[in-house]
mmCIF file of C-alpha atoms in Angstrom:
data_model
loop_
_atom_site.group_PDB
_atom_site.id
_atom_site.type_symbol
_atom_site.label_atom_id
_atom_site.label_comp_id
_atom_site.label_asym_id
_atom_site.label_seq_id
_atom_site.Cartn_x
_atom_site.Cartn_y
_atom_site.Cartn_z
ATOM 1 C CA UNK A 122 -149.960 27.018 -305.855
ATOM 2 C CA UNK A 123 -150.064 24.312 -303.243
ATOM 3 C CA UNK A 124 -146.500 23.006 -302.689
ATOM 4 C CA UNK A 125 -144.832 26.474 -303.059
ATOM 5 C CA UNK A 126 -142.703 27.514 -300.125
ATOM 6 C CA UNK A 127 -143.046 30.971 -298.391
ATOM 7 C CA UNK A 128 -140.000 33.096 -298.847
ATOM 8 C CA UNK A 129 -140.873 35.513 -296.083
ATOM 9 C CA UNK A 130 -143.029 35.537 -292.983
ATOM 10 C CA UNK A 131 -146.686 36.522 -293.580
ATOM 11 C CA UNK A 132 -148.139 39.007 -291.193
ATOM 12 C CA UNK A 133 -151.746 40.229 -290.885
ATOM 13 C CA UNK A 134 -152.792 43.922 -290.785
ATOM 14 C CA UNK A 135 -151.989 44.041 -287.107
ATOM 15 C CA UNK A 136 -148.507 42.658 -287.687
ATOM 16 C CA UNK A 137 -149.447 39.323 -286.042
ATOM 17 C CA UNK A 138 -147.485 36.442 -287.555
ATOM 18 C CA UNK A 139 -149.749 34.188 -289.667
ATOM 19 C CA UNK A 140 -147.235 31.925 -291.363
ATOM 20 C CA UNK A 141 -143.531 31.554 -291.101
ATOM 21 C CA UNK A 142 -141.002 31.669 -293.927
ATOM 22 C CA UNK A 143 -140.223 28.190 -295.102
ATOM 23 C CA UNK A 144 -143.767 26.969 -294.743
ATOM 24 C CA UNK A 145 -144.886 24.608 -297.623
ATOM 25 C CA UNK A 146 -148.216 25.967 -298.759
ATOM 26 C CA UNK A 147 -151.218 23.614 -298.861
ATOM 27 C CA UNK A 148 -154.798 24.046 -300.068
ATOM 28 C CA UNK A 149 -155.793 24.718 -296.523
ATOM 29 C CA UNK A 150 -153.123 27.333 -295.834
ATOM 30 C CA UNK A 151 -153.938 29.138 -299.101
ATOM 31 C CA UNK A 152 -157.625 29.239 -298.072
ATOM 32 C CA UNK A 153 -156.592 30.773 -294.743
ATOM 33 C CA UNK A 154 -154.638 33.457 -296.560
ATOM 34 C CA UNK A 155 -157.645 34.157 -298.681
ATOM 35 C CA UNK A 156 -159.918 34.392 -295.620
ATOM 36 C CA UNK A 157 -157.434 36.839 -294.060
ATOM 37 C CA UNK A 158 -157.524 38.930 -297.294
ATOM 38 C CA UNK A 159 -153.778 38.419 -297.915
ATOM 39 C CA UNK A 160 -153.544 39.064 -301.614
ATOM 40 C CA UNK A 161 -149.772 38.948 -302.084
ATOM 41 C CA UNK A 162 -147.093 36.542 -300.792
ATOM 42 C CA UNK A 163 -143.595 35.897 -301.800
ATOM 43 C CA UNK A 164 -142.666 32.248 -302.606
ATOM 44 C CA UNK A 165 -139.119 31.105 -302.939
ATOM 45 C CA UNK A 166 -139.269 31.094 -306.761
ATOM 46 C CA UNK A 167 -139.864 34.856 -306.695
ATOM 47 C CA UNK A 168 -136.587 35.727 -304.922
ATOM 48 C CA UNK A 169 -132.966 34.998 -305.182
ATOM 49 C CA UNK A 170 -132.334 32.192 -302.767
ATOM 50 C CA UNK A 171 -129.678 32.907 -300.204
ATOM 51 C CA UNK A 172 -127.762 30.005 -298.579
ATOM 52 C CA UNK A 173 -129.838 30.697 -295.418
ATOM 53 C CA UNK A 174 -133.046 30.427 -297.418
ATOM 54 C CA UNK A 175 -131.904 27.222 -299.052
ATOM 55 C CA UNK A 176 -131.051 25.825 -295.596
ATOM 56 C CA UNK A 177 -134.568 26.731 -294.417
ATOM 57 C CA UNK A 178 -136.027 24.945 -297.376
ATOM 58 C CA UNK A 179 -133.950 21.897 -296.872
ATOM 59 C CA UNK A 180 -134.795 21.764 -293.225
ATOM 60 C CA UNK A 181 -138.528 22.254 -293.887
ATOM 61 C CA UNK A 182 -138.527 19.412 -296.367
ATOM 62 C CA UNK A 183 -136.682 17.052 -294.062
ATOM 63 C CA UNK A 184 -138.912 17.929 -291.091
ATOM 64 C CA UNK A 185 -142.093 17.546 -293.173
ATOM 65 C CA UNK A 186 -141.056 14.113 -294.392
ATOM 66 C CA UNK A 187 -139.945 13.011 -290.917
ATOM 67 C CA UNK A 188 -143.272 14.035 -289.530
ATOM 68 C CA UNK A 189 -145.293 12.154 -292.112
ATOM 69 C CA UNK A 190 -143.118 8.995 -291.761
ATOM 70 C CA UNK A 191 -142.900 9.239 -287.950
ATOM 71 C CA UNK A 192 -144.618 5.883 -287.369
ATOM 72 C CA UNK A 193 -143.445 4.011 -290.446
ATOM 73 C CA UNK A 194 -139.764 4.619 -290.611
ATOM 74 C CA UNK A 195 -138.995 1.266 -288.846
ATOM 75 C CA UNK A 196 -139.859 -0.481 -292.186
ATOM 76 C CA UNK A 197 -136.907 -0.797 -294.614
ATOM 77 C CA UNK A 198 -139.279 -0.123 -297.560
ATOM 78 C CA UNK A 199 -140.531 2.982 -295.962
ATOM 79 C CA UNK A 200 -137.010 4.221 -295.171
ATOM 80 C CA UNK A 201 -136.164 3.709 -298.819
ATOM 81 C CA UNK A 202 -139.298 5.609 -299.979
ATOM 82 C CA UNK A 203 -138.536 8.457 -297.534
ATOM 83 C CA UNK A 204 -134.953 8.725 -298.841
ATOM 84 C CA UNK A 205 -136.153 8.726 -302.504
ATOM 85 C CA UNK A 206 -138.690 11.435 -301.763
ATOM 86 C CA UNK A 207 -136.209 13.552 -299.854
ATOM 87 C CA UNK A 208 -133.681 13.387 -302.628
ATOM 88 C CA UNK A 209 -136.392 14.168 -305.235
ATOM 89 C CA UNK A 210 -137.610 17.168 -303.354
ATOM 90 C CA UNK A 211 -134.150 18.544 -302.560
ATOM 91 C CA UNK A 212 -133.198 18.164 -306.211
ATOM 92 C CA UNK A 213 -136.215 20.166 -307.249
ATOM 93 C CA UNK B 32 -173.843 0.016 -318.278
ATOM 94 C CA UNK B 33 -170.159 0.629 -317.853
ATOM 95 C CA UNK B 34 -169.773 -2.644 -315.891
ATOM 96 C CA UNK B 35 -170.756 -4.737 -318.917
ATOM 97 C CA UNK B 36 -167.597 -3.548 -320.703
ATOM 98 C CA UNK B 37 -169.083 -3.870 -324.241
ATOM 99 C CA UNK B 38 -170.659 -0.427 -324.368
ATOM 100 C CA UNK B 39 -171.656 0.964 -327.726
ATOM 101 C CA UNK B 40 -170.075 4.431 -328.291
ATOM 102 C CA UNK B 41 -173.306 5.962 -329.654
ATOM 103 C CA UNK B 42 -175.402 4.697 -326.753
ATOM 104 C CA UNK B 43 -172.771 5.996 -324.235
ATOM 105 C CA UNK B 44 -172.703 9.403 -325.967
ATOM 106 C CA UNK B 45 -176.468 9.645 -325.882
ATOM 107 C CA UNK B 46 -176.561 8.835 -322.174
ATOM 108 C CA UNK B 47 -173.863 11.347 -321.331
ATOM 109 C CA UNK B 48 -175.642 13.965 -323.505
ATOM 110 C CA UNK B 49 -178.744 13.646 -321.375
ATOM 111 C CA UNK B 50 -176.829 15.070 -318.356
ATOM 112 C CA UNK B 51 -175.564 18.516 -319.320
ATOM 113 C CA UNK B 52 -173.379 18.905 -316.204
ATOM 114 C CA UNK B 53 -171.743 15.569 -316.832
ATOM 115 C CA UNK B 54 -171.257 16.249 -320.573
ATOM 116 C CA UNK B 55 -169.603 19.605 -319.759
ATOM 117 C CA UNK B 56 -167.290 17.993 -317.234
ATOM 118 C CA UNK B 57 -166.380 15.168 -319.650
ATOM 119 C CA UNK B 58 -165.447 17.669 -322.331
ATOM 120 C CA UNK B 59 -163.490 19.758 -319.843
ATOM 121 C CA UNK B 60 -161.437 16.716 -318.786
ATOM 122 C CA UNK B 61 -160.998 15.480 -322.367
ATOM 123 C CA UNK B 62 -159.570 18.919 -323.299
ATOM 124 C CA UNK B 63 -157.251 19.152 -320.240
ATOM 125 C CA UNK B 64 -153.475 18.751 -320.654
ATOM 126 C CA UNK B 65 -153.905 15.545 -318.761
ATOM 127 C CA UNK B 66 -154.852 13.774 -321.994
ATOM 128 C CA UNK B 67 -152.391 15.781 -324.095
ATOM 129 C CA UNK B 68 -154.477 16.442 -327.181
ATOM 130 C CA UNK B 69 -153.400 19.652 -329.032
ATOM 131 C CA UNK B 70 -156.692 19.955 -330.957
ATOM 132 C CA UNK B 71 -159.845 21.204 -329.303
ATOM 133 C CA UNK B 72 -162.376 18.482 -328.560
ATOM 134 C CA UNK B 73 -165.608 20.240 -329.137
ATOM 135 C CA UNK B 74 -168.222 17.547 -328.905
ATOM 136 C CA UNK B 75 -168.853 14.343 -327.090
ATOM 137 C CA UNK B 76 -168.582 12.469 -330.430
ATOM 138 C CA UNK B 77 -165.090 13.907 -330.957
ATOM 139 C CA UNK B 78 -164.209 12.922 -327.340
ATOM 140 C CA UNK B 79 -165.269 9.380 -328.011
ATOM 141 C CA UNK B 80 -163.232 9.202 -331.231
ATOM 142 C CA UNK B 81 -160.158 10.802 -329.770
ATOM 143 C CA UNK B 82 -160.096 9.214 -326.402
ATOM 144 C CA UNK B 83 -161.573 5.837 -327.244
ATOM 145 C CA UNK B 84 -164.447 4.260 -325.463
ATOM 146 C CA UNK B 85 -162.306 2.650 -322.776
ATOM 147 C CA UNK B 86 -160.837 5.954 -321.612
ATOM 148 C CA UNK B 87 -164.156 7.718 -321.979
ATOM 149 C CA UNK B 88 -165.852 5.208 -319.697
ATOM 150 C CA UNK B 89 -163.358 5.922 -316.949
ATOM 151 C CA UNK B 90 -163.705 9.703 -317.402
ATOM 152 C CA UNK B 91 -167.463 9.415 -317.131
ATOM 153 C CA UNK B 92 -167.188 7.269 -314.004
ATOM 154 C CA UNK B 93 -164.830 9.756 -312.376
ATOM 155 C CA UNK B 94 -166.782 12.891 -313.433
ATOM 156 C CA UNK B 95 -170.041 11.310 -312.395
ATOM 157 C CA UNK B 96 -168.869 10.318 -308.951
ATOM 158 C CA UNK B 97 -167.085 13.623 -308.250
ATOM 159 C CA UNK B 98 -170.088 15.470 -309.426
ATOM 160 C CA UNK B 99 -172.359 13.381 -307.221
ATOM 161 C CA UNK B 100 -170.449 14.486 -304.120
ATOM 162 C CA UNK B 101 -169.936 18.136 -305.224
ATOM 163 C CA UNK B 102 -172.947 19.516 -303.425
ATOM 164 C CA UNK B 103 -172.476 17.662 -300.202
ATOM 165 C CA UNK B 104 -170.368 19.116 -297.383
ATOM 166 C CA UNK B 105 -168.798 18.273 -294.054
ATOM 167 C CA UNK B 106 -167.237 21.217 -292.259
ATOM 168 C CA UNK B 107 -164.641 18.990 -290.608
ATOM 169 C CA UNK B 108 -163.312 17.631 -293.820
ATOM 170 C CA UNK B 109 -161.507 19.344 -296.655
ATOM 171 C CA UNK B 110 -163.172 18.013 -299.815
ATOM 172 C CA UNK B 111 -160.613 19.776 -302.005
ATOM 173 C CA UNK B 112 -157.689 18.149 -300.199
ATOM 174 C CA UNK B 113 -159.476 14.806 -300.301
ATOM 175 C CA UNK B 114 -160.006 14.965 -304.101
ATOM 176 C CA UNK B 115 -156.432 16.180 -304.704
ATOM 177 C CA UNK B 116 -155.242 13.176 -302.819
ATOM 178 C CA UNK B 117 -157.621 10.870 -304.694
ATOM 179 C CA UNK B 118 -156.672 12.263 -308.070
ATOM 180 C CA UNK B 119 -153.005 12.083 -307.155
ATOM 181 C CA UNK B 120 -153.379 8.421 -306.229
ATOM 182 C CA UNK B 121 -155.191 7.704 -309.471
ATOM 183 C CA UNK B 122 -152.412 9.371 -311.428
ATOM 184 C CA UNK B 123 -149.663 7.604 -309.490
ATOM 185 C CA UNK B 124 -151.420 4.246 -310.058
ATOM 186 C CA UNK B 125 -151.805 5.073 -313.685
ATOM 187 C CA UNK B 126 -148.125 5.897 -314.138
ATOM 188 C CA UNK B 127 -146.904 2.841 -312.149
ATOM 189 C CA UNK B 128 -149.408 0.559 -314.028
ATOM 190 C CA UNK B 129 -147.095 0.742 -316.991
ATOM 191 C CA UNK B 130 -144.399 -0.965 -315.034
ATOM 192 C CA UNK B 131 -146.767 -3.747 -313.828
ATOM 193 C CA UNK B 132 -148.510 -4.410 -317.087
ATOM 194 C CA UNK B 133 -151.850 -3.395 -315.623
ATOM 195 C CA UNK B 134 -154.515 -1.338 -317.468
ATOM 196 C CA UNK B 135 -153.665 2.337 -316.910
ATOM 197 C CA UNK B 136 -157.213 3.689 -317.116
ATOM 198 C CA UNK B 137 -158.564 1.126 -314.675
ATOM 199 C CA UNK B 138 -155.645 1.852 -312.384
ATOM 200 C CA UNK B 139 -156.525 5.582 -312.468
ATOM 201 C CA UNK B 140 -160.194 5.007 -311.635
ATOM 202 C CA UNK B 141 -159.309 2.535 -308.825
ATOM 203 C CA UNK B 142 -156.858 5.093 -307.365
ATOM 204 C CA UNK B 143 -159.273 7.901 -307.745
ATOM 205 C CA UNK B 144 -161.981 6.039 -305.824
ATOM 206 C CA UNK B 145 -159.867 4.146 -303.282
ATOM 207 C CA UNK B 146 -160.941 6.421 -300.351
ATOM 208 C CA UNK B 147 -164.527 7.047 -301.459
ATOM 209 C CA UNK B 148 -165.680 5.345 -298.243
ATOM 210 C CA UNK B 149 -164.123 8.167 -296.241
ATOM 211 C CA UNK B 150 -166.239 10.679 -298.154
ATOM 212 C CA UNK B 151 -169.398 8.673 -297.565
ATOM 213 C CA UNK B 152 -168.532 8.632 -293.813
ATOM 214 C CA UNK B 153 -167.711 12.354 -293.669
ATOM 215 C CA UNK B 154 -170.851 13.471 -295.662
ATOM 216 C CA UNK B 155 -173.446 11.025 -294.509
ATOM 217 C CA UNK B 156 -172.346 10.117 -290.963
ATOM 218 C CA UNK B 157 -170.838 13.372 -289.735
ATOM 219 C CA UNK B 158 -171.169 12.631 -286.012
ATOM 220 C CA UNK B 159 -169.491 9.234 -286.323
ATOM 221 C CA UNK B 160 -166.799 10.904 -288.462
ATOM 222 C CA UNK B 161 -166.178 13.518 -285.833
ATOM 223 C CA UNK B 162 -165.601 10.753 -283.277
ATOM 224 C CA UNK B 163 -163.235 9.124 -285.595
ATOM 225 C CA UNK B 164 -161.206 12.342 -286.050
ATOM 226 C CA UNK B 165 -161.159 12.754 -282.275
ATOM 227 C CA UNK B 166 -159.887 9.237 -281.821
ATOM 228 C CA UNK B 167 -157.262 9.690 -284.531
ATOM 229 C CA UNK B 168 -156.004 12.914 -282.841
ATOM 230 C CA UNK B 169 -156.013 11.451 -279.392
ATOM 231 C CA UNK B 170 -154.110 8.302 -280.402
ATOM 232 C CA UNK B 171 -152.008 9.784 -283.210
ATOM 233 C CA UNK B 172 -153.048 6.902 -285.428
ATOM 234 C CA UNK B 173 -154.083 6.376 -289.049
ATOM 235 C CA UNK B 174 -157.679 7.302 -289.916
ATOM 236 C CA UNK B 175 -158.386 3.693 -290.864
ATOM 237 C CA UNK B 176 -157.295 2.439 -287.407
ATOM 238 C CA UNK B 177 -159.468 5.124 -285.730
ATOM 239 C CA UNK B 178 -162.439 4.048 -288.016
ATOM 240 C CA UNK B 179 -161.927 0.416 -286.878
ATOM 241 C CA UNK B 180 -161.714 1.390 -283.215
ATOM 242 C CA UNK B 181 -164.918 3.584 -283.369
ATOM 243 C CA UNK B 182 -166.953 1.663 -285.916
ATOM 244 C CA UNK B 183 -165.394 -1.835 -285.990
ATOM 245 C CA UNK B 184 -164.814 -1.521 -289.781
ATOM 246 C CA UNK B 185 -163.022 1.011 -291.986
ATOM 247 C CA UNK B 186 -163.596 3.054 -295.085
ATOM 248 C CA UNK B 187 -162.388 0.272 -297.378
ATOM 249 C CA UNK B 188 -165.534 -1.767 -296.527
ATOM 250 C CA UNK B 189 -167.753 1.202 -297.048
ATOM 251 C CA UNK B 190 -166.053 2.102 -300.348
ATOM 252 C CA UNK B 191 -166.399 -1.468 -301.615
ATOM 253 C CA UNK B 192 -170.075 -1.581 -300.577
ATOM 254 C CA UNK B 193 -171.000 1.679 -302.272
ATOM 255 C CA UNK B 194 -169.117 0.950 -305.461
ATOM 256 C CA UNK B 195 -170.768 -2.462 -305.544
ATOM 257 C CA UNK B 196 -174.085 -0.592 -305.249
ATOM 258 C CA UNK B 197 -173.115 1.572 -308.155
ATOM 259 C CA UNK B 198 -172.291 -1.591 -310.126
ATOM 260 C CA UNK B 199 -168.639 -0.641 -310.856
ATOM 261 C CA UNK B 200 -166.472 -3.387 -312.183
ATOM 262 C CA UNK B 201 -165.430 -6.086 -309.677
ATOM 263 C CA UNK B 202 -161.750 -5.316 -310.211
ATOM 264 C CA UNK B 203 -162.258 -1.711 -308.998
ATOM 265 C CA UNK B 204 -164.414 -2.750 -306.095
ATOM 266 C CA UNK B 205 -161.814 -5.325 -305.027
ATOM 267 C CA UNK B 206 -158.979 -2.799 -305.239
ATOM 268 C CA UNK B 207 -160.949 -0.384 -303.013
ATOM 269 C CA UNK B 208 -161.766 -3.122 -300.569
ATOM 270 C CA UNK B 209 -158.174 -4.347 -300.231
ATOM 271 C CA UNK B 210 -156.076 -1.171 -300.778
ATOM 272 C CA UNK B 211 -154.916 -1.347 -297.085
ATOM 273 C CA UNK B 212 -154.538 -5.124 -297.055
ATOM 274 C CA UNK B 213 -153.170 -6.039 -300.502
ATOM 275 C CA UNK B 214 -151.241 -9.034 -299.060
ATOM 276 C CA UNK B 215 -154.549 -10.783 -298.099
ATOM 277 C CA UNK B 216 -155.163 -14.102 -299.805
ATOM 278 C CA UNK B 217 -156.475 -14.028 -303.431
ATOM 279 C CA UNK B 218 -156.251 -10.245 -303.744
ATOM 280 C CA UNK B 219 -155.670 -8.984 -307.249
ATOM 281 C CA UNK B 220 -152.588 -6.985 -308.149
ATOM 282 C CA UNK B 221 -154.561 -3.795 -308.741
ATOM 283 C CA UNK B 222 -155.204 -3.508 -304.984
ATOM 284 C CA UNK B 223 -151.413 -3.629 -304.440
ATOM 285 C CA UNK B 224 -150.894 -0.939 -307.022
ATOM 286 C CA UNK B 225 -153.410 1.363 -305.421
ATOM 287 C CA UNK B 226 -151.805 0.532 -302.015
ATOM 288 C CA UNK B 227 -148.396 1.700 -303.264
ATOM 289 C CA UNK B 228 -149.823 4.706 -305.133
ATOM 290 C CA UNK B 229 -151.687 5.871 -301.981
ATOM 291 C CA UNK B 230 -148.509 5.679 -299.919
ATOM 292 C CA UNK B 231 -146.378 7.507 -302.507
ATOM 293 C CA UNK B 232 -149.010 10.304 -302.719
ATOM 294 C CA UNK B 233 -149.054 10.653 -299.005
ATOM 295 C CA UNK B 234 -145.224 10.916 -299.068
ATOM 296 C CA UNK B 235 -145.334 13.510 -301.838
ATOM 297 C CA UNK B 236 -147.992 15.343 -299.853
ATOM 298 C CA UNK B 237 -150.461 15.461 -302.725
ATOM 299 C CA UNK B 238 -153.685 16.467 -301.130
ATOM 300 C CA UNK B 239 -154.807 14.927 -297.909
ATOM 301 C CA UNK B 240 -157.067 11.954 -297.350
ATOM 302 C CA UNK B 241 -157.486 12.653 -293.622
ATOM 303 C CA UNK B 242 -154.170 11.506 -292.305
ATOM 304 C CA UNK B 243 -150.872 13.041 -291.273
ATOM 305 C CA UNK B 244 -149.380 9.538 -291.054
ATOM 306 C CA UNK B 245 -148.375 7.142 -293.838
ATOM 307 C CA UNK B 246 -149.168 3.459 -293.676
ATOM 308 C CA UNK B 247 -146.331 0.886 -294.105
ATOM 309 C CA UNK B 248 -145.963 -0.736 -297.547
ATOM 310 C CA UNK B 249 -147.097 -4.340 -297.244
ATOM 311 C CA UNK B 250 -144.268 -6.722 -297.748
ATOM 312 C CA UNK B 251 -143.994 -8.458 -301.071
ATOM 313 C CA UNK B 252 -146.322 -6.061 -302.863
ATOM 314 C CA UNK B 253 -143.510 -4.323 -304.802
ATOM 315 C CA UNK B 254 -142.186 -7.698 -305.973
ATOM 316 C CA UNK B 255 -145.631 -8.974 -306.868
ATOM 317 C CA UNK B 256 -146.166 -5.974 -309.035
ATOM 318 C CA UNK B 257 -142.721 -6.180 -310.622
ATOM 319 C CA UNK B 258 -141.963 -2.734 -309.309
ATOM 320 C CA UNK B 259 -138.505 -1.562 -308.159
ATOM 321 C CA UNK B 260 -137.383 1.596 -306.484
ATOM 322 C CA UNK B 261 -135.790 2.936 -309.723
ATOM 323 C CA UNK B 262 -139.197 2.727 -311.393
ATOM 324 C CA UNK B 263 -140.781 4.652 -308.452
ATOM 325 C CA UNK B 264 -137.960 7.274 -308.452
ATOM 326 C CA UNK B 265 -138.156 7.752 -312.234
ATOM 327 C CA UNK B 266 -141.938 8.066 -312.050
ATOM 328 C CA UNK B 267 -142.061 10.943 -309.602
ATOM 329 C CA UNK B 268 -141.635 13.830 -312.096
ATOM 330 C CA UNK B 269 -144.339 12.442 -314.363
ATOM 331 C CA UNK B 270 -146.706 11.950 -311.445
ATOM 332 C CA UNK B 271 -146.113 15.515 -310.356
ATOM 333 C CA UNK B 272 -146.531 16.912 -313.891
ATOM 334 C CA UNK B 273 -149.716 15.029 -314.641
ATOM 335 C CA UNK B 274 -151.083 15.932 -311.221
ATOM 336 C CA UNK B 275 -150.607 19.664 -311.973
ATOM 337 C CA UNK B 276 -152.857 19.267 -315.057
ATOM 338 C CA UNK B 277 -155.473 16.915 -313.633
ATOM 339 C CA UNK B 278 -157.275 19.098 -311.126
ATOM 340 C CA UNK B 279 -159.762 19.972 -313.889
ATOM 341 C CA UNK B 280 -161.603 16.859 -312.677
ATOM 342 C CA UNK B 281 -162.700 18.870 -309.726
ATOM 343 C CA UNK B 282 -164.351 22.129 -310.732
ATOM 344 C CA UNK B 283 -162.605 25.220 -309.472
ATOM 345 C CA UNK B 284 -165.828 26.504 -308.034
ATOM 346 C CA UNK B 285 -166.189 23.331 -306.048
ATOM 347 C CA UNK B 286 -162.603 23.751 -304.669
ATOM 348 C CA UNK B 287 -163.227 27.345 -303.643
ATOM 349 C CA UNK B 288 -166.405 26.391 -301.899
ATOM 350 C CA UNK B 289 -164.799 23.374 -300.206
ATOM 351 C CA UNK B 290 -161.773 25.366 -299.034
ATOM 352 C CA UNK B 291 -163.990 27.892 -297.304
ATOM 353 C CA UNK B 292 -165.494 24.990 -295.353
ATOM 354 C CA UNK B 293 -162.194 24.401 -293.530
ATOM 355 C CA UNK B 294 -159.996 21.344 -293.449
ATOM 356 C CA UNK B 295 -159.360 18.034 -291.782
#
């Protein structure tokens, strides 16, 4: 499902890194996995989350939001929205 | 027909029934968890009775327009991500409409169609669209700003023109036209609602309308709508839940095909 987070790195048949653990899956990244014939991946819900994995997830969420808000965070309304979305996603 | 607002249910059912693909899509949407009916809606007549003509009109509009674009492609544009963002914005507008005393179904349709001008550009003017994407990447700017730089107008103008041509209600046309400038003079509140819904969806990363950036919320729009941050915060789980059930609006076959075409 788009929105799921990869628990482990995804490698192709030649052991090349395709996607790093912590990546939030999108429609596009799932399509890439399909094209590369990757039939199984582990998402964070599948595995017991270690503190390290939780830290990766938290960092990924923060970085992803910071990237999208990179040119709008000077607005107080946008900073508020960013903090609400961060809290919501971390809570999930 | 839908524009007139006083549609007879039997006449509408007959019209839908003449288009098998549209009828099938309407039934699929009516039976989806999005509308929450436990019983199976087996016929258009049942759909009309269960959903009411007002809701049905909006489903038909959405299904008809999505269906219209389902066979057209642009390899530089992820149609699946586009529709996910559009549906997400429609849902967000619908949920927030409750707090603003606006009609929820109209809010959904307005949100769903707010970026339709982008799709027209991507599908019918692929060379111009490619120049816009290049400008966006080079200047790290919003797609709408790239459109203005390259074409001297943006997708909101195109969206308003095409929905005017399709004879959609003025309220929806106006919300498409002003969803990036809801603070302009005499703009109706629905444009502000779509503006906020679009921004929240971008923040929640629901689909992708062609940007990695998020526009700034126009000042005063939240107040004008009677929205506060608690309402936004409390709406997020419902938006996410409804969104998970609403992708039935876009056929899975379409998504698969679109995804194989690549992304923005």
